[in-house]
CSV table of C-alpha atoms and ligand atoms in Angstrom, one decimal:
chain,number,residue,atom,x,y,z
A,934,MET,CA,0.0,0.0,0.0
A,935,ARG,CA,1.3,3.4,-0.9
A,936,VAL,CA,1.6,5.9,1.9
A,937,GLU,CA,1.0,9.4,0.7
A,938,PRO,CA,3.1,12.2,2.3
A,939,GLN,CA,1.4,14.4,4.8
A,940,LYS,CA,1.9,18.1,5.4
A,941,SER,CA,1.2,19.8,8.7
A,942,ILE,CA,0.1,23.4,9.0
A,943,LEU,CA,-0.4,25.5,12.1
A,944,PHE,CA,-2.6,28.6,11.8
A,945,VAL,CA,-1.7,31.3,14.4
A,946,CYS,CA,-3.3,34.6,15.6
A,947,LEU,CA,-3.2,36.4,18.9
A,948,GLY,CA,-6.0,34.9,20.9
A,949,ASN,CA,-6.8,31.7,18.9
A,950,ILE,CA,-10.5,32.4,19.2
A,951,CYS,CA,-11.4,34.6,16.1
A,952,ARG,CA,-9.1,34.3,13.1
A,953,SER,CA,-7.0,31.1,13.4
A,954,PRO,CA,-9.8,28.7,14.4
A,955,LEU,CA,-11.7,30.0,11.3
A,956,ALA,CA,-8.6,29.5,9.2
A,957,GLU,CA,-8.3,25.9,10.5
A,958,GLY,CA,-12.0,25.2,9.8
A,959,VAL,CA,-12.1,26.8,6.4
A,960,PHE,CA,-8.9,25.2,5.2
A,961,ARG,CA,-10.2,21.8,6.4
A,962,ASP,CA,-13.4,22.5,4.4
A,963,VAL,CA,-11.4,23.4,1.3
A,964,LEU,CA,-9.3,20.2,1.6
A,965,ALA,CA,-12.5,18.1,2.0
A,966,SER,CA,-14.1,19.6,-1.1
A,967,ARG,CA,-10.9,18.6,-3.0
A,968,GLY,CA,-10.6,15.1,-1.4
A,969,LEU,CA,-7.3,16.1,0.1
A,970,GLU,CA,-8.0,16.0,3.9
A,971,HIS,CA,-6.0,12.8,4.5
A,972,ARG,CA,-2.8,14.6,3.2
A,973,PHE,CA,-2.8,17.3,5.8
A,974,VAL,CA,-2.6,17.7,9.6
A,975,LEU,CA,-4.1,21.0,10.7
A,976,ASP,CA,-4.2,22.9,14.0
A,977,SER,CA,-4.4,26.4,15.3
A,978,ALA,CA,-3.0,28.3,18.2
A,979,GLY,CA,-2.5,31.8,19.7
A,980,THR,CA,0.6,33.7,20.5
A,981,GLY,CA,-1.2,34.7,23.7
A,982,GLY,CA,-2.7,32.3,26.2
A,983,TRP,CA,-5.5,34.4,27.7
A,984,HIS,CA,-8.3,32.4,26.1
A,985,ALA,CA,-6.7,28.9,26.5
A,986,GLY,CA,-9.4,26.2,26.8
A,987,SER,CA,-12.1,28.5,25.4
A,988,ALA,CA,-14.3,27.7,22.4
A,989,PRO,CA,-14.0,30.1,19.4
A,990,ASP,CA,-15.6,33.5,19.6
A,991,PRO,CA,-19.4,33.1,18.8
A,992,ARG,CA,-19.0,35.5,15.9
A,993,SER,CA,-16.5,33.2,14.2
A,994,VAL,CA,-18.6,30.1,15.0
A,995,GLU,CA,-21.6,32.0,13.4
A,996,ILE,CA,-19.9,33.0,10.2
A,997,ALA,CA,-18.4,29.5,9.8
A,998,ALA,CA,-21.8,27.9,10.4
A,999,ARG,CA,-23.4,30.2,7.8
A,1000,HIS,CA,-21.0,28.5,5.3
A,1001,GLY,CA,-21.7,25.0,6.5
A,1002,ILE,CA,-18.6,24.7,8.7
A,1003,ASP,CA,-18.7,23.7,12.3
A,1004,ILE,CA,-15.8,25.0,14.4
A,1005,SER,CA,-17.6,25.0,17.7
A,1006,SER,CA,-15.7,22.1,19.2
A,1007,GLN,CA,-12.2,23.7,18.8
A,1008,GLN,CA,-10.4,24.8,22.0
A,1009,ALA,CA,-8.0,27.7,22.1
A,1010,ARG,CA,-4.4,27.0,23.1
A,1011,LYS,CA,-1.1,29.0,23.2
A,1012,VAL,CA,1.7,28.2,20.8
A,1013,ALA,CA,4.1,25.8,22.4
A,1014,LEU,CA,7.8,25.3,21.7
A,1015,ASP,CA,7.3,21.9,20.2
A,1016,ASP,CA,5.0,23.4,17.6
A,1017,PHE,CA,8.1,24.7,15.8
A,1018,SER,CA,9.3,21.2,15.2
A,1019,ARG,CA,5.9,19.5,14.7
A,1020,PHE,CA,4.6,21.7,11.9
A,1021,ASP,CA,6.0,22.1,8.3
A,1022,LEU,CA,4.3,25.4,7.9
A,1023,ILE,CA,3.3,28.0,10.5
A,1024,LEU,CA,1.0,30.8,9.1
A,1025,GLY,CA,0.5,34.0,11.1
A,1026,MET,CA,-2.6,36.1,10.4
A,1027,ASP,CA,-0.9,39.5,10.8
A,1028,ARG,CA,2.6,40.9,11.0
A,1029,SER,CA,2.7,41.0,14.7
A,1030,ASN,CA,1.8,37.3,14.9
A,1031,VAL,CA,4.6,36.6,12.5
A,1032,ALA,CA,7.1,38.8,14.4
A,1033,ASP,CA,6.1,37.1,17.7
A,1034,LEU,CA,6.4,33.6,16.2
A,1035,LYS,CA,9.9,34.4,14.7
A,1036,ALA,CA,11.1,35.8,18.0
A,1037,ALA,CA,9.9,32.6,19.9
A,1038,ALA,CA,11.1,30.1,17.3
A,1039,PRO,CA,14.4,28.2,17.2
A,1040,HIS,CA,16.5,29.6,14.4
A,1041,GLU,CA,16.1,26.6,12.1
A,1042,ALA,CA,12.3,26.9,12.2
A,1043,ARG,CA,12.1,30.5,11.2
A,1044,GLU,CA,11.9,29.8,7.5
A,1045,ARG,CA,8.7,27.8,8.0
A,1046,ILE,CA,6.9,30.8,9.5
A,1047,HIS,CA,5.0,33.0,7.0
A,1048,LEU,CA,2.3,35.7,6.8
A,1049,PHE,CA,-0.9,33.7,5.8
A,1050,LEU,CA,-2.0,36.0,3.0
A,1051,GLU,CA,1.5,36.4,1.6
A,1052,PHE,CA,1.9,32.6,1.5
A,1053,ALA,CA,-1.4,32.7,-0.5
A,1054,GLY,CA,0.2,35.1,-3.0
A,1055,ASP,CA,-1.6,38.2,-1.7
A,1056,ARG,CA,1.4,40.4,-1.1
A,1057,GLY,CA,1.4,42.9,1.7
A,1058,ARG,CA,-2.0,42.3,3.2
A,1059,GLU,CA,-2.9,41.0,6.7
A,1060,VAL,CA,-6.0,39.4,8.1
A,1061,PRO,CA,-7.0,42.1,10.5
A,1062,ASP,CA,-8.0,41.4,14.1
A,1063,PRO,CA,-11.9,41.5,14.1
A,1064,TYR,CA,-12.2,41.1,17.9
A,1065,TYR,CA,-13.3,44.7,18.7
A,1066,GLY,CA,-15.4,45.2,15.6
A,1067,GLY,CA,-18.8,44.0,14.5
A,1068,ALA,CA,-20.2,41.1,12.5
A,1069,GLU,CA,-19.2,42.7,9.1
A,1070,GLY,CA,-15.5,42.5,10.2
A,1071,PHE,CA,-16.0,38.7,10.7
A,1072,ALA,CA,-17.6,38.4,7.2
A,1073,SER,CA,-14.7,40.2,5.6
A,1074,VAL,CA,-12.2,38.1,7.5
A,1075,TYR,CA,-14.1,35.0,6.4
A,1076,ARG,CA,-13.8,36.0,2.8
A,1077,MET,CA,-10.1,36.7,3.0
A,1078,ILE,CA,-9.5,33.4,4.7
A,1079,ARG,CA,-11.6,31.5,2.2
A,1080,ASP,CA,-9.8,33.0,-0.9
A,1081,ALA,CA,-6.4,32.5,0.7
A,1082,SER,CA,-7.2,28.9,1.7
A,1083,GLU,CA,-8.2,28.0,-1.9
A,1084,ALA,CA,-5.0,29.5,-3.2
A,1085,ILE,CA,-2.8,27.8,-0.6
A,1086,ALA,CA,-4.5,24.4,-1.2
A,1087,THR,CA,-3.8,24.8,-4.9
A,1088,ARG,CA,-0.2,25.7,-4.2
A,1089,LEU,CA,0.5,22.9,-1.8
A,1090,ASP,CA,-1.4,20.2,-3.7
A,1091,GLY,CA,1.0,20.9,-6.6
A,1092,ARG,CA,3.9,20.6,-4.3
A,1093,VAL,CA,2.8,17.3,-2.7
A,1094,ALA,CA,2.1,15.9,-6.2
A,1095,ALA,CA,5.6,17.1,-7.4
A,1096,SER,CA,7.3,15.5,-4.4
A,1097,GLU,CA,5.4,12.2,-5.0
A,1098,SER,CA,6.7,12.1,-8.5
A,1099,GLY,CA,10.2,12.9,-7.4
A,1100,HIS,CA,10.4,16.4,-8.9
A,1101,ALA,CA,11.5,19.4,-6.9
A,1102,SER,CA,9.0,22.1,-6.5
A,1103,SER,CA,9.9,25.7,-7.3
A,1104,THR,CA,7.1,27.1,-5.0
A,1105,THR,CA,9.1,27.1,-1.8
B,762,4NP,P1,-7.8,36.5,17.4
B,762,4NP,O1,-8.6,37.8,18.0
B,762,4NP,O2,-6.3,36.9,17.6
B,762,4NP,O3,-8.2,36.6,15.9
B,762,4NP,O4,-8.3,35.3,18.1
B,762,4NP,C1,-8.4,38.2,19.3
B,762,4NP,C2,-9.1,37.6,20.4
B,762,4NP,C3,-8.9,38.1,21.6
B,762,4NP,C4,-8.1,39.2,21.9
B,762,4NP,C5,-7.4,39.8,20.8
B,762,4NP,C6,-7.6,39.3,19.5
B,762,4NP,N1,-7.9,39.7,23.2
B,762,4NP,O5,-7.3,40.7,23.3
B,762,4NP,O6,-8.4,39.1,24.2
């Protein structure tokens, strides 16, 4: 039996209750729609630990549910040191998340840390923190995450396929 390679991705924001749980749920949904979920291990975490153990913010749960995605059983946690060795790719939602991750990461892990939208090919933009805003902020964050997740799934699917066939990928 052929064992297909797996790729692991950690989505990171500040509190792990608004953006990164949504990114985990949406990315999982994008993978499922393409029949790729068995190829990826996904998780999310926050650079801060204030909400550790909490379910996602109700506004993230609501916008996900409106698109048929259930993220209500996720539990917030803080980024841990072993995340930097466990995950192939660590994607921060905004520049301060990326800066905090790079400051905490062992040197050899830093190249695996990227700005989520930049990794999706959307240069220079961040997923803004919607925590202090209204429902429209969550709808806009959902759309950014959805578009970026589609782009990243396409990029990584090509890369997994290339590594299976023994060709180096030029997308790294
Ligand atoms: P998140 O949003 O980083 O997208 O989960 C936030 C959630 C909570 C706080 C800040 C941002 N907070 O300050 O408690």
